[in-house]
Amino acid sequence: MGDEERAETAICSRRDCREAAVWALVWNNPKVHTPDRRKVWTACDEHRAYLTNFLELRGFLRETVPVDELEER
């Protein structure tokens, strides 16, 4: 993988994970963000459940989509 390709590849948001991300977890903290504001964490297959659980427990998760679909929006 070249430097350009690596720079374009989304990396998992889980601390210390350097795997390529497959999922985009779209979230919003209603206490901090306006209702239309969206933030994104990316996740590899291994850490999708962990990151999803973290966001769902706090009521932040809005949707989960494949990373390539997020980039098309």
GROMACS .gro file of N, CA and C in nm:
model
  219
    1MET      N    1   0.085  -0.117   0.000
    1MET     CA    2   0.000   0.000   0.000
    1MET      C    3   0.090   0.123   0.000
    2GLY      N    4   0.069   0.215  -0.093
    2GLY     CA    5   0.149   0.337  -0.101
    2GLY      C    6   0.101   0.441  -0.002
    3ASP      N    7   0.182   0.548   0.014
    3ASP     CA    8   0.147   0.654   0.109
    3ASP      C    9   0.016   0.722   0.074
    4GLU      N   10  -0.010   0.745  -0.056
    4GLU     CA   11  -0.135   0.809  -0.096
    4GLU      C   12  -0.255   0.723  -0.061
    5GLU      N   13  -0.246   0.595  -0.093
    5GLU     CA   14  -0.357   0.504  -0.064
    5GLU      C   15  -0.380   0.494   0.087
    6ARG      N   16  -0.274   0.487   0.165
    6ARG     CA   17  -0.284   0.479   0.310
    6ARG      C   18  -0.350   0.605   0.366
    7ALA      N   19  -0.317   0.721   0.311
    7ALA     CA   20  -0.373   0.847   0.358
    7ALA      C   21  -0.523   0.854   0.332
    8GLU      N   22  -0.569   0.787   0.225
    8GLU     CA   23  -0.711   0.789   0.191
    8GLU      C   24  -0.791   0.682   0.265
    9THR      N   25  -0.725   0.587   0.327
    9THR     CA   26  -0.792   0.479   0.396
    9THR      C   27  -0.831   0.523   0.536
   10ALA      N   28  -0.960   0.511   0.568
   10ALA     CA   29  -1.006   0.545   0.703
   10ALA      C   30  -0.954   0.440   0.801
   11ILE      N   31  -0.911   0.485   0.918
   11ILE     CA   32  -0.857   0.397   1.021
   11ILE      C   33  -0.959   0.387   1.134
   12CYS      N   34  -0.969   0.271   1.196
   12CYS     CA   35  -1.059   0.248   1.308
   12CYS      C   36  -1.035   0.349   1.420
   13SER      N   37  -1.143   0.399   1.479
   13SER     CA   38  -1.135   0.498   1.585
   13SER      C   39  -1.103   0.440   1.723
   14ARG      N   40  -1.106   0.310   1.737
   14ARG     CA   41  -1.074   0.247   1.866
   14ARG      C   42  -0.929   0.274   1.899
   15ARG      N   43  -0.904   0.317   2.022
   15ARG     CA   44  -0.768   0.351   2.063
   15ARG      C   45  -0.672   0.235   2.037
   16ASP      N   46  -0.558   0.267   1.981
   16ASP     CA   47  -0.450   0.174   1.950
   16ASP      C   48  -0.479   0.079   1.835
   17CYS      N   49  -0.592   0.091   1.769
   17CYS     CA   50  -0.621   0.007   1.653
   17CYS      C   51  -0.578   0.083   1.528
   18ARG      N   52  -0.507   0.017   1.440
   18ARG     CA   53  -0.460   0.078   1.316
   18ARG      C   54  -0.518   0.007   1.194
   19GLU      N   55  -0.623  -0.074   1.215
   19GLU     CA   56  -0.686  -0.146   1.105
   19GLU      C   57  -0.769  -0.051   1.019
   20ALA      N   58  -0.788  -0.089   0.895
   20ALA     CA   59  -0.872  -0.011   0.805
   20ALA      C   60  -1.017  -0.018   0.855
   21ALA      N   61  -1.083   0.095   0.849
   21ALA     CA   62  -1.223   0.102   0.893
   21ALA      C   63  -1.315   0.054   0.782
   22VAL      N   64  -1.419  -0.017   0.822
   22VAL     CA   65  -1.520  -0.066   0.730
   22VAL      C   66  -1.654   0.003   0.756
   23TRP      N   67  -1.673   0.048   0.879
   23TRP     CA   68  -1.801   0.106   0.922
   23TRP      C   69  -1.786   0.251   0.965
   24ALA      N   70  -1.889   0.329   0.943
   24ALA     CA   71  -1.896   0.467   0.991
   24ALA      C   72  -2.009   0.475   1.092
   25LEU      N   73  -1.978   0.511   1.215
   25LEU     CA   74  -2.078   0.527   1.319
   25LEU      C   75  -2.107   0.676   1.331
   26VAL      N   76  -2.224   0.714   1.290
   26VAL     CA   77  -2.263   0.855   1.288
   26VAL      C   78  -2.333   0.887   1.419
   27TRP      N   79  -2.285   0.990   1.488
   27TRP     CA   80  -2.339   1.017   1.621
   27TRP      C   81  -2.352   1.166   1.647
   28ASN      N   82  -2.420   1.196   1.757
   28ASN     CA   83  -2.445   1.333   1.798
   28ASN      C   84  -2.470   1.333   1.948
   29ASN      N   85  -2.404   1.424   2.019
   29ASN     CA   86  -2.429   1.440   2.163
   29ASN      C   87  -2.526   1.557   2.177
   30PRO      N   88  -2.652   1.529   2.207
   30PRO     CA   89  -2.753   1.636   2.211
   30PRO      C   90  -2.728   1.742   2.318
   31LYS      N   91  -2.647   1.712   2.418
   31LYS     CA   92  -2.617   1.812   2.521
   31LYS      C   93  -2.513   1.914   2.472
   32VAL      N   94  -2.438   1.877   2.367
   32VAL     CA   95  -2.331   1.961   2.318
   32VAL      C   96  -2.356   2.013   2.176
   33HIS      N   97  -2.415   1.927   2.092
   33HIS     CA   98  -2.429   1.959   1.950
   33HIS      C   99  -2.573   1.996   1.914
   34THR      N  100  -2.586   2.078   1.811
   34THR     CA  101  -2.719   2.108   1.758
   34THR      C  102  -2.776   1.980   1.697
   35PRO      N  103  -2.909   1.968   1.686
   35PRO     CA  104  -2.969   1.844   1.636
   35PRO      C  105  -2.921   1.800   1.498
   36ASP      N  106  -2.883   1.892   1.413
   36ASP     CA  107  -2.840   1.855   1.278
   36ASP      C  108  -2.690   1.823   1.268
   37ARG      N  109  -2.614   1.847   1.372
   37ARG     CA  110  -2.470   1.821   1.371
   37ARG      C  111  -2.444   1.671   1.381
   38ARG      N  112  -2.354   1.622   1.300
   38ARG     CA  113  -2.318   1.481   1.303
   38ARG      C  114  -2.167   1.467   1.311
   39LYS      N  115  -2.123   1.376   1.397
   39LYS     CA  116  -1.982   1.341   1.410
   39LYS      C  117  -1.970   1.196   1.365
   40VAL      N  118  -1.851   1.155   1.328
   40VAL     CA  119  -1.832   1.019   1.276
   40VAL      C  120  -1.713   0.954   1.344
   41TRP      N  121  -1.735   0.834   1.391
   41TRP     CA  122  -1.627   0.746   1.431
   41TRP      C  123  -1.624   0.635   1.328
   42THR      N  124  -1.506   0.588   1.296
   42THR     CA  125  -1.495   0.477   1.202
   42THR      C  126  -1.453   0.352   1.278
   43ALA      N  127  -1.493   0.237   1.226
   43ALA     CA  128  -1.467   0.111   1.297
   43ALA      C  129  -1.431  -0.001   1.201
   44CYS      N  130  -1.336  -0.083   1.244
   44CYS     CA  131  -1.308  -0.209   1.174
   44CYS      C  132  -1.415  -0.309   1.220
   45ASP      N  133  -1.420  -0.423   1.155
   45ASP     CA  134  -1.519  -0.524   1.195
   45ASP      C  135  -1.503  -0.565   1.341
   46GLU      N  136  -1.379  -0.579   1.386
   46GLU     CA  137  -1.353  -0.626   1.523
   46GLU      C  138  -1.405  -0.528   1.629
   47HIS      N  139  -1.398  -0.398   1.604
   47HIS     CA  140  -1.434  -0.300   1.706
   47HIS      C  141  -1.570  -0.232   1.683
   48ARG      N  142  -1.642  -0.273   1.582
   48ARG     CA  143  -1.773  -0.213   1.555
   48ARG      C  144  -1.866  -0.227   1.676
   49ALA      N  145  -1.877  -0.346   1.731
   49ALA     CA  146  -1.969  -0.369   1.844
   49ALA      C  147  -1.928  -0.287   1.966
   50TYR      N  148  -1.799  -0.280   1.995
   50TYR     CA  149  -1.750  -0.205   2.111
   50TYR      C  150  -1.787  -0.056   2.098
   51LEU      N  151  -1.755   0.002   1.983
   51LEU     CA  152  -1.782   0.144   1.963
   51LEU      C  153  -1.932   0.173   1.956
   52THR      N  154  -2.007   0.083   1.893
   52THR     CA  155  -2.153   0.098   1.887
   52THR      C  156  -2.212   0.097   2.027
   53ASN      N  157  -2.171   0.001   2.108
   53ASN     CA  158  -2.221  -0.009   2.246
   53ASN      C  159  -2.190   0.118   2.325
   54PHE      N  160  -2.068   0.170   2.312
   54PHE     CA  161  -2.028   0.292   2.382
   54PHE      C  162  -2.123   0.407   2.347
   55LEU      N  163  -2.150   0.425   2.220
   55LEU     CA  164  -2.237   0.535   2.176
   55LEU      C  165  -2.383   0.510   2.211
   56GLU      N  166  -2.431   0.386   2.197
   56GLU     CA  167  -2.571   0.356   2.228
   56GLU      C  168  -2.601   0.374   2.377
   57LEU      N  169  -2.511   0.335   2.464
   57LEU     CA  170  -2.533   0.350   2.608
   57LEU      C  171  -2.556   0.496   2.647
   58ARG      N  172  -2.498   0.586   2.571
   58ARG     CA  173  -2.510   0.729   2.599
   58ARG      C  174  -2.622   0.796   2.517
   59GLY      N  175  -2.686   0.720   2.429
   59GLY     CA  176  -2.792   0.774   2.345
   59GLY      C  177  -2.740   0.862   2.233
   60PHE      N  178  -2.615   0.841   2.192
   60PHE     CA  179  -2.554   0.926   2.090
   60PHE      C  180  -2.564   0.872   1.948
   61LEU      N  181  -2.571   0.740   1.932
   61LEU     CA  182  -2.564   0.680   1.798
   61LEU      C  183  -2.687   0.715   1.716
   62ARG      N  184  -2.665   0.761   1.595
   62ARG     CA  185  -2.774   0.796   1.504
   62ARG      C  186  -2.790   0.693   1.393
   63GLU      N  187  -2.678   0.647   1.337
   63GLU     CA  188  -2.683   0.544   1.233
   63GLU      C  189  -2.545   0.484   1.213
   64THR      N  190  -2.543   0.365   1.154
   64THR     CA  191  -2.420   0.297   1.118
   64THR      C  192  -2.430   0.262   0.971
   65VAL      N  193  -2.330   0.303   0.894
   65VAL     CA  194  -2.329   0.276   0.750
   65VAL      C  195  -2.190   0.231   0.709
   66PRO      N  196  -2.180   0.157   0.598
   66PRO     CA  197  -2.047   0.124   0.548
   66PRO      C  198  -1.969   0.252   0.516
   67VAL      N  199  -1.841   0.251   0.540
   67VAL     CA  200  -1.757   0.370   0.518
   67VAL      C  201  -1.771   0.421   0.375
   68ASP      N  202  -1.772   0.331   0.277
   68ASP     CA  203  -1.779   0.376   0.139
   68ASP      C  204  -1.911   0.447   0.108
   69GLU      N  205  -2.019   0.413   0.176
   69GLU     CA  206  -2.146   0.484   0.157
   69GLU      C  207  -2.141   0.623   0.218
   70LEU      N  208  -2.073   0.638   0.329
   70LEU     CA  209  -2.060   0.769   0.394
   70LEU      C  210  -1.986   0.865   0.302
   71GLU      N  211  -1.882   0.818   0.238
   71GLU     CA  212  -1.802   0.902   0.151
   71GLU      C  213  -1.881   0.946   0.027
   72GLU      N  214  -1.985   0.870  -0.010
   72GLU     CA  215  -2.067   0.906  -0.126
   72GLU      C  216  -2.166   1.016  -0.094
   73ARG      N  217  -2.196   1.039   0.035
   73ARG     CA  218  -2.297   1.138   0.073
   73ARG      C  219  -2.250   1.279   0.056
   0.00000   0.00000   0.00000
